[in-house]
């Protein structure tokens, strides 16, 4: 299709996005960026990791999004004693027929809320890793495909909270975005007080979009145009995380390892989704800059020197974004 047809189709297809935002706004106060990132993940069929201290509505935001969609939803509370079979399922023996049958676990849903994901042991993380990357799980000798769409929306508390574990780098790389959830403003917190300080607060949202509408939107997202200059800009940003001294000698000893090629793919895909949400048929450099922190912050490993100086990955991404020329 030509540019005009694509623009018209996008303008018609993205009408559900304001409806979802409005519906989520009935239970969420503020957190507009968080809502945007959740919709980006939905449009990219990508998993999202939300990090913040307890009580910032991370779980509530995910439950509100699932309520807006006409899909299956499972909430899994990750704990230190969780087993892989609690996640994916197990084989059950039937003594009457002397056969084994698979009992599928809660991961067989469209949207998975992995609550406090960094409290689970390594075996559970490995089982989740297969599900996130391959969109399938292995139970016994058989492999089972997960439903489509399949989206893991995980929450975690900061690592310095007691009883948490560092997620493996391989698993972190599977998340499309890592979103940092911050405290609300005074005005938003006053609204939260007025709305939620009751014995019966509003926690429910109703379906406002179908799976068919989302599937159609995903197909259009894949058609959003990325100019060659913008593609080179994406590659240059990710490449700079690996060889930062080329643009800033001060970064030479601050980054231990840069982002993988998956960051390049995810940055382009997320930028396409952001353009679609704005009703555009093309990606702008500003789309890339807006999503740079969310795509890169969990894929850059700061050096011990950076950690000693309390330099965060967000600060490193800031410096990279400011040094790489914008087309």
Short mmCIF file of C-alpha atoms in Angstrom, two decimals:
data_model
loop_
_atom_site.label_atom_id
_atom_site.label_comp_id
_atom_site.label_asym_id
_atom_site.label_seq_id
_atom_site.Cartn_x
_atom_site.Cartn_y
_atom_site.Cartn_z
CA UNK A 1 0.00 0.00 0.00
CA UNK A 2 1.14 3.59 -0.62
CA UNK A 3 1.93 6.14 2.10
CA UNK A 4 -1.50 7.75 2.01
CA UNK A 5 -3.30 4.42 2.34
CA UNK A 6 -1.02 3.42 5.20
CA UNK A 7 -1.63 6.75 6.96
CA UNK A 8 -5.39 6.39 6.56
CA UNK A 9 -5.34 2.80 7.83
CA UNK A 10 -3.25 3.76 10.85
CA UNK A 11 -5.52 6.70 11.67
CA UNK A 12 -8.53 4.37 11.57
CA UNK A 13 -6.89 1.48 13.41
CA UNK A 14 -5.39 3.40 16.36
CA UNK A 15 -8.78 4.63 17.61
CA UNK A 16 -8.81 2.03 20.41
CA UNK A 17 -5.70 3.47 22.08
CA UNK A 18 -7.42 6.58 23.59
CA UNK A 19 -10.23 4.29 24.79
CA UNK A 20 -7.74 2.04 26.62
CA UNK A 21 -6.01 5.05 28.17
CA UNK A 22 -9.34 6.49 29.29
CA UNK A 23 -10.45 3.18 30.80
CA UNK A 24 -7.14 2.68 32.61
CA UNK A 25 -7.39 6.26 33.86
CA UNK A 26 -10.45 5.21 35.88
CA UNK A 27 -8.24 3.19 38.23
CA UNK A 28 -4.79 4.72 37.64
CA UNK A 29 -3.84 8.27 38.56
CA UNK A 30 -1.05 9.85 36.51
CA UNK A 31 1.57 7.35 35.26
CA UNK A 32 0.88 8.36 31.64
CA UNK A 33 4.32 7.20 30.53
CA UNK A 34 3.81 3.81 32.17
CA UNK A 35 0.50 3.36 30.33
CA UNK A 36 2.16 4.35 27.03
CA UNK A 37 4.93 1.80 27.52
CA UNK A 38 2.45 -0.97 28.32
CA UNK A 39 0.62 -0.25 25.05
CA UNK A 40 3.96 -0.21 23.18
CA UNK A 41 4.66 -3.69 24.56
CA UNK A 42 1.23 -4.86 23.47
CA UNK A 43 1.74 -3.56 19.92
CA UNK A 44 5.23 -5.10 19.69
CA UNK A 45 4.25 -8.43 21.31
CA UNK A 46 7.16 -7.70 23.64
CA UNK A 47 7.63 -8.38 27.33
CA UNK A 48 7.98 -5.49 29.77
CA UNK A 49 9.75 -5.24 33.13
CA UNK A 50 8.49 -2.64 35.60
CA UNK A 51 10.80 -1.64 38.44
CA UNK A 52 9.93 0.48 41.44
CA UNK A 53 9.48 0.38 45.17
CA UNK A 54 6.32 -1.27 46.55
CA UNK A 55 3.06 0.66 46.37
CA UNK A 56 3.52 2.53 43.07
CA UNK A 57 0.63 0.74 41.27
CA UNK A 58 2.81 -1.51 39.08
CA UNK A 59 0.56 -4.52 39.64
CA UNK A 60 -2.57 -2.37 39.42
CA UNK A 61 -1.47 -0.95 36.04
CA UNK A 62 -1.01 -4.42 34.55
CA UNK A 63 -4.34 -5.66 35.92
CA UNK A 64 -6.02 -2.53 34.55
CA UNK A 65 -4.55 -3.18 31.09
CA UNK A 66 -5.66 -6.82 31.10
CA UNK A 67 -9.15 -5.71 32.07
CA UNK A 68 -9.32 -3.52 28.97
CA UNK A 69 -8.57 -6.47 26.68
CA UNK A 70 -10.83 -9.38 25.93
CA UNK A 71 -8.06 -11.92 26.70
CA UNK A 72 -7.05 -14.50 29.30
CA UNK A 73 -5.04 -13.24 32.28
CA UNK A 74 -2.96 -14.97 34.95
CA UNK A 75 -1.21 -13.50 37.96
CA UNK A 76 1.76 -15.46 39.27
CA UNK A 77 3.30 -14.42 42.57
CA UNK A 78 7.01 -15.21 42.42
CA UNK A 79 8.43 -16.45 45.73
CA UNK A 80 11.71 -18.15 46.78
CA UNK A 81 9.97 -21.55 47.11
CA UNK A 82 8.29 -21.42 43.66
CA UNK A 83 8.96 -24.45 41.43
CA UNK A 84 9.09 -24.56 37.60
CA UNK A 85 6.06 -26.89 37.64
CA UNK A 86 4.10 -24.20 39.48
CA UNK A 87 4.69 -22.02 36.45
CA UNK A 88 4.49 -24.25 33.36
CA UNK A 89 2.62 -27.29 34.67
CA UNK A 90 3.51 -30.94 35.23
CA UNK A 91 2.73 -34.52 34.19
CA UNK A 92 -0.05 -36.23 36.15
CA UNK A 93 -0.19 -40.02 36.43
CA UNK A 94 -3.56 -41.70 35.95
CA UNK A 95 -3.35 -45.07 37.78
CA UNK A 96 -6.60 -46.37 36.32
CA UNK A 97 -5.34 -46.06 32.74
CA UNK A 98 -1.61 -46.27 33.62
CA UNK A 99 -0.90 -43.17 31.55
CA UNK A 100 0.54 -39.70 32.07
CA UNK A 101 -1.27 -36.52 31.03
CA UNK A 102 -0.13 -32.91 31.08
CA UNK A 103 -1.66 -30.48 33.55
CA UNK A 104 -0.90 -27.06 32.08
CA UNK A 105 0.22 -24.29 34.41
CA UNK A 106 -0.92 -20.66 34.74
CA UNK A 107 1.58 -19.50 32.11
CA UNK A 108 -0.88 -20.67 29.44
CA UNK A 109 -2.65 -17.31 29.27
CA UNK A 110 -2.45 -14.32 26.95
CA UNK A 111 -1.22 -11.87 29.58
CA UNK A 112 1.00 -13.00 32.44
CA UNK A 113 1.56 -10.80 35.46
CA UNK A 114 4.85 -12.03 36.92
CA UNK A 115 4.66 -10.26 40.25
CA UNK A 116 7.98 -9.60 42.01
CA UNK A 117 9.85 -11.65 39.42
CA UNK A 118 13.22 -11.15 41.10
CA UNK A 119 12.17 -13.14 44.17
CA UNK A 120 12.16 -16.49 42.33
CA UNK A 121 15.09 -18.96 42.15
CA UNK A 122 17.19 -19.70 39.05
CA UNK A 123 15.25 -22.82 37.94
CA UNK A 124 12.02 -20.85 37.72
CA UNK A 125 13.77 -18.07 35.80
CA UNK A 126 15.08 -20.65 33.30
CA UNK A 127 11.58 -22.02 32.72
CA UNK A 128 10.24 -18.51 32.20
CA UNK A 129 13.11 -17.71 29.83
CA UNK A 130 12.06 -20.47 27.42
CA UNK A 131 8.48 -19.26 27.51
CA UNK A 132 9.45 -15.64 26.85
CA UNK A 133 11.84 -16.34 24.00
CA UNK A 134 10.43 -19.42 22.28
CA UNK A 135 6.78 -18.83 23.24
CA UNK A 136 6.57 -22.49 24.17
CA UNK A 137 7.23 -24.64 27.23
CA UNK A 138 8.48 -28.19 27.70
CA UNK A 139 6.63 -30.52 30.07
CA UNK A 140 8.10 -34.01 30.26
CA UNK A 141 9.00 -35.05 26.71
CA UNK A 142 6.47 -32.80 25.00
CA UNK A 143 6.56 -29.19 23.89
CA UNK A 144 3.46 -27.03 24.15
CA UNK A 145 2.89 -23.80 22.25
CA UNK A 146 1.72 -20.80 24.26
CA UNK A 147 -1.36 -18.82 23.19
CA UNK A 148 -1.14 -15.84 20.86
CA UNK A 149 -0.83 -13.07 21.90
CA UNK A 150 1.49 -13.97 24.78
CA UNK A 151 2.82 -11.14 26.91
CA UNK A 152 4.84 -11.25 30.14
CA UNK A 153 4.46 -8.08 32.19
CA UNK A 154 6.78 -8.44 35.15
CA UNK A 155 7.28 -6.31 38.23
CA UNK A 156 10.31 -6.17 40.47
CA UNK A 157 11.49 -4.25 43.49
CA UNK A 158 14.93 -2.63 43.39
CA UNK A 159 17.78 -5.04 44.02
CA UNK A 160 18.67 -3.49 47.38
CA UNK A 161 15.32 -4.65 48.77
CA UNK A 162 15.66 -7.65 51.08
CA UNK A 163 15.00 -11.10 49.62
CA UNK A 164 15.55 -10.24 45.94
CA UNK A 165 17.90 -11.72 43.36
CA UNK A 166 19.63 -10.23 40.34
CA UNK A 167 17.93 -11.41 37.14
CA UNK A 168 20.29 -13.12 34.65
CA UNK A 169 21.50 -10.84 31.83
CA UNK A 170 20.14 -13.31 29.26
CA UNK A 171 16.67 -12.97 30.73
CA UNK A 172 16.85 -9.19 31.06
CA UNK A 173 17.71 -9.03 27.35
CA UNK A 174 14.40 -10.75 26.54
CA UNK A 175 12.43 -7.82 27.88
CA UNK A 176 11.52 -5.30 25.19
CA UNK A 177 11.47 -2.46 27.74
CA UNK A 178 12.47 -1.89 31.33
CA UNK A 179 10.33 0.89 32.75
CA UNK A 180 11.26 2.66 35.97
CA UNK A 181 8.14 3.63 37.94
CA UNK A 182 8.61 6.73 40.06
CA UNK A 183 6.65 8.38 42.86
CA UNK A 184 3.57 10.42 41.88
CA UNK A 185 3.50 14.20 42.05
CA UNK A 186 1.81 15.98 44.97
CA UNK A 187 -1.25 16.73 42.84
CA UNK A 188 -1.55 13.12 41.65
CA UNK A 189 -1.09 11.80 45.17
CA UNK A 190 -3.87 14.07 46.42
CA UNK A 191 -6.13 12.60 43.71
CA UNK A 192 -5.06 9.10 44.76
CA UNK A 193 -6.00 9.95 48.34
CA UNK A 194 -9.45 11.23 47.32
CA UNK A 195 -10.14 8.26 45.06
CA UNK A 196 -8.58 5.32 46.88
CA UNK A 197 -8.92 6.12 50.60
CA UNK A 198 -12.11 4.11 50.86
CA UNK A 199 -13.03 0.58 51.83
CA UNK A 200 -14.26 -0.07 48.26
CA UNK A 201 -11.78 1.50 45.82
CA UNK A 202 -12.25 1.09 42.05
CA UNK A 203 -9.95 -1.64 40.72
CA UNK A 204 -11.92 -2.97 37.75
CA UNK A 205 -11.71 -2.00 34.09
CA UNK A 206 -13.97 -3.26 31.31
CA UNK A 207 -12.98 -4.59 27.85
CA UNK A 208 -12.80 -1.84 25.23
CA UNK A 209 -10.72 -3.55 22.51
CA UNK A 210 -10.79 -7.00 20.92
CA UNK A 211 -7.92 -9.32 20.02
CA UNK A 212 -8.80 -8.85 16.34
CA UNK A 213 -8.33 -5.08 16.60
CA UNK A 214 -4.99 -5.53 18.34
CA UNK A 215 -3.84 -8.07 15.72
CA UNK A 216 -4.75 -5.66 12.91
CA UNK A 217 -2.85 -2.88 14.67
CA UNK A 218 0.23 -5.08 15.09
CA UNK A 219 0.27 -5.75 11.34
CA UNK A 220 0.15 -2.02 10.63
CA UNK A 221 2.92 -1.34 13.17
CA UNK A 222 5.17 -3.63 11.15
CA UNK A 223 4.47 -1.48 8.07
CA UNK A 224 5.48 1.86 9.67
CA UNK A 225 8.31 3.37 7.62
CA UNK A 226 11.80 3.91 9.03
CA UNK A 227 13.99 6.19 6.92
CA UNK A 228 17.55 4.90 6.17
CA UNK A 229 19.00 7.85 8.13
CA UNK A 230 16.91 6.92 11.16
CA UNK A 231 17.93 3.26 10.83
CA UNK A 232 21.58 4.32 10.85
CA UNK A 233 20.88 6.45 13.92
CA UNK A 234 19.45 3.41 15.76
CA UNK A 235 22.48 1.29 14.87
CA UNK A 236 24.87 4.08 15.86
CA UNK A 237 23.23 4.45 19.29
CA UNK A 238 23.47 0.74 20.05
CA UNK A 239 26.99 0.49 18.60
CA UNK A 240 28.07 3.37 20.83
CA UNK A 241 27.07 1.41 23.93
CA UNK A 242 29.74 -1.14 22.95
CA UNK A 243 32.45 1.35 21.96
CA UNK A 244 31.52 4.50 23.94
CA UNK A 245 35.01 6.06 23.78
CA UNK A 246 34.43 6.87 20.09
CA UNK A 247 31.98 9.61 21.05
CA UNK A 248 33.02 10.37 24.64
CA UNK A 249 36.39 9.38 26.09
CA UNK A 250 34.93 9.86 29.57
CA UNK A 251 32.68 6.84 28.98
CA UNK A 252 35.59 4.50 28.15
CA UNK A 253 35.92 2.97 31.61
CA UNK A 254 32.28 3.29 32.67
CA UNK A 255 30.63 0.60 30.52
CA UNK A 256 31.62 -3.04 31.02
CA UNK A 257 29.38 -4.45 28.26
CA UNK A 258 27.11 -2.82 25.70
CA UNK A 259 23.73 -3.73 24.28
CA UNK A 260 23.13 -6.75 22.05
CA UNK A 261 21.68 -6.71 18.52
CA UNK A 262 18.33 -7.46 20.16
CA UNK A 263 18.44 -3.86 21.42
CA UNK A 264 18.70 -2.63 17.82
CA UNK A 265 15.69 -4.70 16.78
CA UNK A 266 13.63 -3.71 19.82
CA UNK A 267 14.44 -0.02 19.53
CA UNK A 268 13.23 0.02 15.92
CA UNK A 269 10.12 -2.01 16.73
CA UNK A 270 9.20 0.10 19.76
CA UNK A 271 9.71 3.29 17.75
CA UNK A 272 7.32 1.96 15.11
CA UNK A 273 4.73 1.31 17.82
CA UNK A 274 5.19 4.81 19.23
CA UNK A 275 4.71 6.33 15.76
CA UNK A 276 1.56 4.23 15.30
CA UNK A 277 0.19 5.45 18.64
CA UNK A 278 0.70 9.02 17.43
CA UNK A 279 -1.17 8.23 14.18
CA UNK A 280 1.97 8.52 12.04
CA UNK A 281 3.14 6.19 9.28
CA UNK A 282 6.83 7.00 9.81
CA UNK A 283 9.37 7.01 12.66
CA UNK A 284 11.12 10.20 13.76
CA UNK A 285 14.46 10.52 15.61
CA UNK A 286 12.50 11.85 18.60
CA UNK A 287 10.67 8.51 18.84
CA UNK A 288 14.08 6.85 19.19
CA UNK A 289 15.24 9.30 21.87
CA UNK A 290 11.99 8.97 23.82
CA UNK A 291 12.40 5.19 24.03
CA UNK A 292 16.19 5.05 24.35
CA UNK A 293 16.27 4.73 28.14
CA UNK A 294 13.56 2.05 28.31
CA UNK A 295 15.22 -0.12 25.64
CA UNK A 296 18.84 0.32 26.75
CA UNK A 297 18.87 0.71 30.56
CA UNK A 298 18.73 -3.04 31.25
CA UNK A 299 21.09 -3.99 28.43
CA UNK A 300 24.09 -1.89 29.48
CA UNK A 301 26.37 -3.24 32.20
CA UNK A 302 28.09 -0.39 34.07
CA UNK A 303 31.67 -0.99 35.12
CA UNK A 304 32.76 -1.32 38.73
CA UNK A 305 34.18 2.19 38.44
CA UNK A 306 30.76 3.55 37.40
CA UNK A 307 29.08 1.72 40.28
CA UNK A 308 31.66 3.09 42.71
CA UNK A 309 30.87 6.61 41.51
CA UNK A 310 27.08 5.96 41.68
CA UNK A 311 26.70 6.51 37.92
CA UNK A 312 23.45 4.87 36.82
CA UNK A 313 22.73 3.27 33.46
CA UNK A 314 20.20 6.07 32.84
CA UNK A 315 23.02 8.61 33.21
CA UNK A 316 25.13 6.60 30.75
CA UNK A 317 22.28 6.49 28.23
CA UNK A 318 21.81 10.25 28.67
CA UNK A 319 25.44 10.86 27.74
CA UNK A 320 25.23 8.54 24.72
CA UNK A 321 22.05 10.21 23.46
CA UNK A 322 23.64 13.62 23.83
CA UNK A 323 26.82 12.64 21.94
CA UNK A 324 25.44 10.69 18.95
CA UNK A 325 24.44 13.11 16.14
CA UNK A 326 20.71 13.20 15.39
CA UNK A 327 19.82 12.91 11.66
#
